[in-house]
Amino acid sequence: MTTVDGGKPHLLEAERLSKYYGNVVALRDVSVHVNAGEVTCLLGDNGAGKSSFIKILSGSHQPDSGRLLVDGEEVHFASPRDARAYGIATVYQDLAMVPLMSIWRNFFLGAEPRKGYGPLRWFDVATAKRIVRTELQEMGIDIRDPDQAVGTLSGGERQSVAIARAVYFGARVLILDEPTSALGVKQAGVVLKYVLQARDRGVAVIFITHNPHHAYPVGDRFVILNRGQSLGSFDKNAIDQQELVRLMAGGRELEELEHELEAIKAEVG
């Protein structure tokens, strides 16, 4: 177990995680740590092992070797419910929302505030709407009307509601699965702003992406995966955006591609 300054253990730490599917190596000896109030960006192209890593942290899959620690104590997640009990929330690309339902109904889906006693308990609509307005405002999220259907929101707005929901329900670690992959430039910027809002509220954010141009502006630390293995963990002051892109692209492969493109341009010219 490693520690942050002062000897305090990391909020969440993965030590030498490995996962195999038959002969396929999904992850091999991957180590990552995250701390409160920081954004850790996990980068990699398709097939790099990002999805397997998410599933282990969220409790959907168990590692074949390695271990997970929360506040320095080893934990074992048999299900996503176990991970949520430790404050680890995952926002997947599909967001787990019902498009025809209102924002406030989606916000409390499966965890509705109620009033009354015994069998005579009912959904406390007024409280739900008030909490949603307050939470969205505190996150700096400008939603016109909490009664509007989620399906009428833009992709960036839906992501922001999902982030606010996770923070409200006590997420200490917020895992975001490719939140900007299907968004335009403006909407991606909106989501990145709310990633920083969550970080500033003391949440440890794990931002999974294949886009270094989205990761670098918000990241405090960068972990790069390639074919299931880690190419290293870098603090922001130890790597610039150009080097991040080069590592993600495979370095030598990127240089060879650039030479090929230059040759094609010369032939066309």
GROMACS .gro file of C-alpha atoms in nm:
model
  269
    1MET     CA    1   0.000   0.000   0.000
    2THR     CA    2   0.126   0.347  -0.093
    3THR     CA    3   0.028   0.668   0.079
    4VAL     CA    4  -0.013   1.036   0.003
    5ASP     CA    5   0.185   1.306   0.179
    6GLY     CA    6   0.158   1.277   0.556
    7GLY     CA    7   0.117   0.900   0.553
    8LYS     CA    8  -0.256   0.901   0.480
    9PRO     CA    9  -0.363   0.612   0.253
   10HIS     CA   10  -0.509   0.678  -0.091
   11LEU     CA   11  -0.887   0.696  -0.110
   12LEU     CA   12  -0.894   0.416  -0.367
   13GLU     CA   13  -0.601   0.208  -0.484
   14ALA     CA   14  -0.577  -0.074  -0.734
   15GLU     CA   15  -0.265  -0.288  -0.693
   16ARG     CA   16  -0.143  -0.502  -0.984
   17LEU     CA   17  -0.488  -0.589  -1.116
   18SER     CA   18  -0.504  -0.861  -1.380
   19LYS     CA   19  -0.802  -0.999  -1.569
   20TYR     CA   20  -0.811  -1.279  -1.826
   21TYR     CA   21  -1.090  -1.404  -2.050
   22GLY     CA   22  -0.962  -1.743  -2.153
   23ASN     CA   23  -0.641  -1.676  -2.346
   24VAL     CA   24  -0.724  -1.307  -2.388
   25VAL     CA   25  -0.534  -1.072  -2.158
   26ALA     CA   26  -0.769  -0.784  -2.066
   27LEU     CA   27  -0.548  -0.641  -1.789
   28ARG     CA   28  -0.204  -0.731  -1.662
   29ASP     CA   29  -0.055  -0.588  -1.342
   30VAL     CA   30  -0.229  -0.250  -1.366
   31SER     CA   31  -0.188  -0.021  -1.064
   32VAL     CA   32  -0.377   0.305  -1.014
   33HIS     CA   33  -0.451   0.525  -0.714
   34VAL     CA   34  -0.697   0.812  -0.672
   35ASN     CA   35  -0.741   1.076  -0.405
   36ALA     CA   36  -1.021   1.308  -0.300
   37GLY     CA   37  -1.037   1.633  -0.494
   38GLU     CA   38  -0.837   1.501  -0.789
   39VAL     CA   39  -0.914   1.393  -1.145
   40THR     CA   40  -0.733   1.080  -1.257
   41CYS     CA   41  -0.759   1.025  -1.632
   42LEU     CA   42  -0.742   0.669  -1.761
   43LEU     CA   43  -0.655   0.682  -2.129
   44GLY     CA   44  -0.631   0.419  -2.397
   45ASP     CA   45  -0.752   0.328  -2.741
   46ASN     CA   46  -1.018   0.064  -2.811
   47GLY     CA   47  -0.908  -0.270  -2.669
   48ALA     CA   48  -0.669  -0.111  -2.420
   49GLY     CA   49  -0.848  -0.260  -2.118
   50LYS     CA   50  -1.043   0.044  -1.999
   51SER     CA   51  -1.379  -0.138  -1.986
   52SER     CA   52  -1.238  -0.431  -1.789
   53PHE     CA   53  -1.081  -0.190  -1.543
   54ILE     CA   54  -1.412  -0.004  -1.494
   55LYS     CA   55  -1.599  -0.331  -1.437
   56ILE     CA   56  -1.357  -0.437  -1.165
   57LEU     CA   57  -1.371  -0.103  -0.984
   58SER     CA   58  -1.751  -0.096  -1.006
   59GLY     CA   59  -1.792  -0.451  -0.875
   60SER     CA   60  -1.934  -0.599  -1.196
   61HIS     CA   61  -1.630  -0.825  -1.244
   62GLN     CA   62  -1.370  -0.959  -1.004
   63PRO     CA   63  -0.997  -0.951  -1.081
   64ASP     CA   64  -0.805  -1.275  -1.134
   65SER     CA   65  -0.517  -1.131  -0.933
   66GLY     CA   66  -0.427  -0.811  -0.755
   67ARG     CA   67  -0.628  -0.627  -0.495
   68LEU     CA   68  -0.837  -0.318  -0.427
   69LEU     CA   69  -0.797  -0.094  -0.123
   70VAL     CA   70  -1.029   0.177   0.006
   71ASP     CA   71  -0.876   0.409   0.267
   72GLY     CA   72  -0.590   0.162   0.297
   73GLU     CA   73  -0.812  -0.139   0.375
   74GLU     CA   74  -0.840  -0.428   0.128
   75VAL     CA   75  -1.193  -0.475  -0.007
   76HIS     CA   76  -1.368  -0.732  -0.224
   77PHE     CA   77  -1.661  -0.627  -0.441
   78ALA     CA   78  -1.898  -0.912  -0.524
   79SER     CA   79  -2.144  -0.678  -0.697
   80PRO     CA   80  -2.196  -0.313  -0.794
   81ARG     CA   81  -2.396  -0.273  -0.474
   82ASP     CA   82  -2.082  -0.352  -0.272
   83ALA     CA   83  -1.887  -0.083  -0.461
   84ARG     CA   84  -2.164   0.174  -0.407
   85ALA     CA   85  -2.160   0.096  -0.034
   86TYR     CA   86  -1.800   0.224  -0.031
   87GLY     CA   87  -1.900   0.537  -0.222
   88ILE     CA   88  -1.782   0.425  -0.568
   89ALA     CA   89  -2.031   0.536  -0.832
   90THR     CA   90  -2.004   0.470  -1.205
   91VAL     CA   91  -2.170   0.678  -1.476
   92TYR     CA   92  -2.178   0.468  -1.792
   93GLN     CA   93  -2.221   0.600  -2.145
   94ASP     CA   94  -2.589   0.501  -2.155
   95LEU     CA   95  -2.642   0.695  -1.825
   96ALA     CA   96  -2.914   0.452  -1.701
   97MET     CA   97  -3.188   0.711  -1.755
   98VAL     CA   98  -3.544   0.683  -1.885
   99PRO     CA   99  -3.582   0.937  -2.169
  100LEU     CA  100  -3.957   0.986  -2.127
  101MET     CA  101  -3.935   1.053  -1.753
  102SER     CA  102  -3.873   1.398  -1.605
  103ILE     CA  103  -3.536   1.510  -1.473
  104TRP     CA  104  -3.642   1.483  -1.110
  105ARG     CA  105  -3.790   1.134  -1.160
  106ASN     CA  106  -3.466   1.016  -1.318
  107PHE     CA  107  -3.259   1.182  -1.047
  108PHE     CA  108  -3.424   0.968  -0.777
  109LEU     CA  109  -3.492   0.657  -0.987
  110GLY     CA  110  -3.489   0.364  -0.745
  111ALA     CA  111  -3.421   0.583  -0.439
  112GLU     CA  112  -3.731   0.802  -0.417
  113PRO     CA  113  -3.781   1.018  -0.106
  114ARG     CA  114  -4.106   0.922   0.065
  115LYS     CA  115  -4.337   1.047   0.335
  116GLY     CA  116  -4.608   0.885   0.540
  117TYR     CA  117  -4.594   0.564   0.745
  118GLY     CA  118  -4.601   0.192   0.676
  119PRO     CA  119  -4.802   0.093   0.370
  120LEU     CA  120  -4.933   0.452   0.341
  121ARG     CA  121  -4.602   0.595   0.220
  122TRP     CA  122  -4.582   0.780  -0.108
  123PHE     CA  123  -4.333   0.957  -0.330
  124ASP     CA  124  -4.260   1.300  -0.181
  125VAL     CA  125  -4.271   1.493  -0.508
  126ALA     CA  126  -4.225   1.840  -0.359
  127THR     CA  127  -3.910   1.734  -0.172
  128ALA     CA  128  -3.771   1.559  -0.480
  129LYS     CA  129  -3.815   1.867  -0.698
  130ARG     CA  130  -3.665   2.096  -0.434
  131ILE     CA  131  -3.358   1.874  -0.389
  132VAL     CA  132  -3.303   1.846  -0.764
  133ARG     CA  133  -3.317   2.223  -0.812
  134THR     CA  134  -3.078   2.279  -0.522
  135GLU     CA  135  -2.828   2.011  -0.627
  136LEU     CA  136  -2.820   2.121  -0.989
  137GLN     CA  137  -2.772   2.483  -0.887
  138GLU     CA  138  -2.487   2.393  -0.649
  139MET     CA  139  -2.315   2.211  -0.934
  140GLY     CA  140  -2.365   2.517  -1.153
  141ILE     CA  141  -2.599   2.324  -1.383
  142ASP     CA  142  -2.853   2.542  -1.560
  143ILE     CA  143  -3.163   2.331  -1.629
  144ARG     CA  144  -3.468   2.521  -1.751
  145ASP     CA  145  -3.733   2.305  -1.587
  146PRO     CA  146  -3.689   1.991  -1.370
  147ASP     CA  147  -4.024   1.868  -1.507
  148GLN     CA  148  -3.897   1.839  -1.862
  149ALA     CA  149  -3.828   1.492  -1.998
  150VAL     CA  150  -3.465   1.380  -1.992
  151GLY     CA  151  -3.498   1.288  -2.359
  152THR     CA  152  -3.532   1.659  -2.447
  153LEU     CA  153  -3.191   1.742  -2.295
  154SER     CA  154  -2.869   1.763  -2.491
  155GLY     CA  155  -2.605   1.495  -2.439
  156GLY     CA  156  -2.397   1.728  -2.225
  157GLU     CA  157  -2.695   1.820  -2.006
  158ARG     CA  158  -2.781   1.454  -1.951
  159GLN     CA  159  -2.423   1.382  -1.848
  160SER     CA  160  -2.431   1.674  -1.605
  161VAL     CA  161  -2.752   1.547  -1.442
  162ALA     CA  162  -2.597   1.200  -1.404
  163ILE     CA  163  -2.288   1.352  -1.241
  164ALA     CA  164  -2.498   1.563  -1.002
  165ARG     CA  165  -2.705   1.257  -0.911
  166ALA     CA  166  -2.396   1.052  -0.825
  167VAL     CA  167  -2.250   1.332  -0.612
  168TYR     CA  168  -2.580   1.381  -0.426
  169PHE     CA  169  -2.602   1.012  -0.336
  170GLY     CA  170  -2.265   1.024  -0.168
  171ALA     CA  171  -2.013   0.929  -0.433
  172ARG     CA  172  -1.660   0.953  -0.295
  173VAL     CA  173  -1.516   0.813  -0.617
  174LEU     CA  174  -1.693   0.902  -0.941
  175ILE     CA  175  -1.605   0.688  -1.244
  176LEU     CA  176  -1.703   0.846  -1.577
  177ASP     CA  177  -1.705   0.610  -1.873
  178GLU     CA  178  -1.622   0.804  -2.193
  179PRO     CA  179  -1.859   1.092  -2.100
  180THR     CA  180  -1.751   1.310  -2.396
  181SER     CA  181  -1.715   1.045  -2.669
  182ALA     CA  182  -2.044   1.116  -2.848
  183LEU     CA  183  -2.054   1.493  -2.790
  184GLY     CA  184  -1.964   1.793  -3.001
  185VAL     CA  185  -1.700   2.043  -2.897
  186LYS     CA  186  -1.934   2.274  -2.705
  187GLN     CA  187  -2.119   1.996  -2.521
  188ALA     CA  188  -1.792   1.822  -2.435
  189GLY     CA  189  -1.677   2.149  -2.280
  190VAL     CA  190  -1.993   2.155  -2.067
  191VAL     CA  191  -1.924   1.807  -1.933
  192LEU     CA  192  -1.559   1.888  -1.859
  193LYS     CA  193  -1.676   2.188  -1.658
  194TYR     CA  194  -1.892   1.963  -1.441
  195VAL     CA  195  -1.606   1.718  -1.397
  196LEU     CA  196  -1.414   2.004  -1.236
  197GLN     CA  197  -1.720   2.097  -1.029
  198ALA     CA  198  -1.730   1.744  -0.886
  199ARG     CA  199  -1.355   1.756  -0.816
  200ASP     CA  200  -1.390   2.089  -0.636
  201ARG     CA  201  -1.655   1.935  -0.411
  202GLY     CA  202  -1.396   1.685  -0.289
  203VAL     CA  203  -1.491   1.391  -0.509
  204ALA     CA  204  -1.219   1.169  -0.656
  205VAL     CA  205  -1.296   1.150  -1.029
  206ILE     CA  206  -1.176   0.874  -1.261
  207PHE     CA  207  -1.224   1.003  -1.614
  208ILE     CA  208  -1.202   0.725  -1.875
  209THR     CA  209  -1.144   0.848  -2.229
  210HIS     CA  210  -0.959   0.781  -2.552
  211ASN     CA  211  -0.928   1.156  -2.620
  212PRO     CA  212  -0.619   1.319  -2.466
  213HIS     CA  213  -0.742   1.663  -2.576
  214HIS     CA  214  -1.038   1.623  -2.340
  215ALA     CA  215  -0.834   1.466  -2.061
  216TYR     CA  216  -0.542   1.705  -2.037
  217PRO     CA  217  -0.732   2.027  -1.944
  218VAL     CA  218  -0.905   1.864  -1.644
  219GLY     CA  219  -0.665   1.587  -1.536
  220ASP     CA  220  -0.436   1.595  -1.234
  221ARG     CA  221  -0.289   1.253  -1.312
  222PHE     CA  222  -0.281   1.041  -1.628
  223VAL     CA  223  -0.265   0.662  -1.655
  224ILE     CA  224  -0.218   0.522  -2.003
  225LEU     CA  225  -0.326   0.169  -2.097
  226ASN     CA  226  -0.213  -0.019  -2.403
  227ARG     CA  227  -0.331  -0.375  -2.472
  228GLY     CA  228  -0.410  -0.435  -2.107
  229GLN     CA  229  -0.086  -0.301  -1.967
  230SER     CA  230  -0.002   0.032  -1.808
  231LEU     CA  231   0.249   0.253  -1.984
  232GLY     CA  232   0.286   0.457  -1.668
  233SER     CA  233   0.120   0.702  -1.433
  234PHE     CA  234   0.211   1.068  -1.478
  235ASP     CA  235   0.136   1.379  -1.275
  236LYS     CA  236   0.035   1.677  -1.485
  237ASN     CA  237   0.360   1.861  -1.412
  238ALA     CA  238   0.556   1.562  -1.547
  239ILE     CA  239   0.398   1.534  -1.892
  240ASP     CA  240   0.271   1.777  -2.155
  241GLN     CA  241  -0.021   1.724  -2.389
  242GLN     CA  242   0.198   1.645  -2.689
  243GLU     CA  243   0.379   1.368  -2.503
  244LEU     CA  244   0.046   1.233  -2.378
  245VAL     CA  245  -0.078   1.208  -2.736
  246ARG     CA  246   0.247   1.043  -2.846
  247LEU     CA  247   0.229   0.777  -2.573
  248MET     CA  248  -0.135   0.702  -2.648
  249ALA     CA  249  -0.064   0.666  -3.019
  250GLY     CA  250   0.223   0.428  -2.952
  251GLY     CA  251   0.514   0.662  -3.016
  252ARG     CA  252   0.695   0.479  -3.295
  253GLU     CA  253   0.368   0.387  -3.469
  254LEU     CA  254   0.266   0.754  -3.473
  255GLU     CA  255   0.601   0.857  -3.620
  256GLU     CA  256   0.572   0.590  -3.891
  257LEU     CA  257   0.221   0.711  -3.974
  258GLU     CA  258   0.344   1.070  -4.000
  259HIS     CA  259   0.617   0.961  -4.242
  260GLU     CA  260   0.363   0.770  -4.452
  261LEU     CA  261   0.134   1.072  -4.468
  262GLU     CA  262   0.424   1.297  -4.569
  263ALA     CA  263   0.511   1.051  -4.848
  264ILE     CA  264   0.151   1.049  -4.971
  265LYS     CA  265   0.140   1.428  -4.969
  266ALA     CA  266   0.462   1.439  -5.169
  267GLU     CA  267   0.322   1.198  -5.428
  268VAL     CA  268  -0.003   1.392  -5.459
  269GLY     CA  269   0.182   1.722  -5.477
   0.00000   0.00000   0.00000
